[in-house]
Amino acid sequence: MKKILFVDDEQQMQQFFLEGIKHFNVPFEAVVADSGERALKIVQKEFVSVVITDLKMPRMDGLTLLRKLKLGYPEIPVIIISAYGNDKIKEMARKNGALFFLEKPCAIEKIIGAINATLKKESDGGSMHGITPGMFLQLIEMEEKTCTVRLVNTLTNEQGVLFFIDGNLCDAGIAGSRGIDAAYVIFGWNNVSLSIQNYCGLKENRINSDLQGILLEAMRRKDEEEEKENEVIWLDTEEEAVEEKTGTGITHTEEEVDLSNEEICSLVQDRLGRECLPEDIVSDGSWDSTFNEMTRLGDNLGTGKVKVGFVDTGSSHNYILVPGRQTKALAMNRTCPRDKIMDLFSR
Amino acid sequence: MKEIFKDILAIDGVSGVLLFSRQGRVVFQEMVLPLSENPEQRDWKSLTTVIKNVTEADFIYENGRIYIRNSAAGHLLVLMELFTSVAMVRLSCDMIMPALNKQAHGSKGIRSFFKW
């Protein structure tokens, strides 16, 4: 969910905003800060979509906060809300990049309206779902687009932003990280939803690196991370195997194992968590021909027996095929990490 | 055609690329090492029939891995070692899809080459 940061040194105003939005079905959650310094600390750690700030605050005023945000976080639109709205101040706010200037006292509906209008602008260039950032990058590069792209990792709900000037990746940001390191993380995401804004508030290239190089490094880092995670799962499995052997004196060979639906669910839940549980398990023979054909293909190409398969038919589920006396097809939510599930069953 | 697949073939552990027409014919193949039996000599109609609605598939075998992507040009199949980075293969496939689709929808000559 989008996060809106409301900055005002008056606690009464903070409460007015927090309580006010409760009466509306808003597509965002709100956090508050009582100073410009605190606001900057929040945007450094968390991914914030819009900042609404008061102008007159002790230590760091709203205009200074606005300048700092535009410099360090150009993707964050800023709305100014103030009782000191003379023309000169309004002009200064506009020149420094404020999107709206609301005058106090201001009805909550008006503030929500300004937030919604701001959020709408984030996708004026369109939005896409269920794609890999790498594929998308190629399109942006080809079209030499200048834009700001906001991404959500559909698996983890992490958010990120990419800045393109004439098709060149110039900066990236995720919660807690900016620049090339953030780009490595974003390009490691498998499945994202993204919105394109046909505007880039960034004026300089902060990455200055070859795009292909970034992609390759992102993949390398991702593989390294997955290997580490898999090592942990593998170690756990070995420990349990030893435990089972000493406890019962029986060891199972791969051929003897034909997991029941309950065993499959328990294995997935133990290793990958409840959110990865299959939504359905089919073993009615409907997947046998696919499995047999893939076995025939494997025979021809010299790869041996099938251990596990993944199939995407473009439907609402992905399927994990598990061999046994009966082929089992596990209908998985599309957001489940298929590499981890495949790795689990291939072992 | 070979040019399109060169990035995939350059990935560490990828041992070959095959492109099946929807009729089950091998329309392109490039193997790092020759196979004991040439897949072109077999009819793969039954395979392409069962995977005709599959947009993407990935199978782990005892001694290798096969990744399949559906494209306008047919079913692209990447044969790889178990240690190969599938994420990298997937990404490379994403990247060649526009070129592959363009080939399939391109000139009549190329289109007829795929024999729908």
XYZ file of N, CA and C in Angstrom, chain B residues 19 30-31 42 51-52 65 67 79 111-112:
33
model
N 14.143 -24.800 -31.274
C 12.884 -24.112 -31.526
C 11.968 -25.068 -32.273
N 20.675 -25.520 -31.936
C 22.096 -25.205 -31.783
C 22.526 -25.854 -30.467
N 23.400 -26.823 -30.571
C 23.833 -27.550 -29.373
C 25.322 -27.311 -29.146
N 13.000 -36.956 -34.926
C 11.772 -37.403 -34.256
C 10.607 -36.455 -34.546
N 1.893 -28.983 -24.905
C 2.378 -27.694 -24.363
C 1.853 -26.498 -25.166
N 0.851 -26.743 -25.990
C 0.393 -25.642 -26.858
C -0.168 -24.456 -26.057
N 18.367 -29.573 -17.018
C 17.154 -28.764 -16.839
C 16.684 -28.281 -18.206
N 14.108 -25.512 -20.026
C 13.244 -24.347 -19.867
C 12.521 -24.106 -21.188
N 18.137 -25.997 -23.186
C 18.678 -27.147 -22.443
C 19.870 -26.657 -21.640
N 7.997 -16.370 -42.425
C 6.750 -16.929 -41.900
C 6.518 -18.332 -42.468
N 6.741 -18.453 -43.748
C 6.498 -19.756 -44.357
C 7.526 -20.782 -43.871
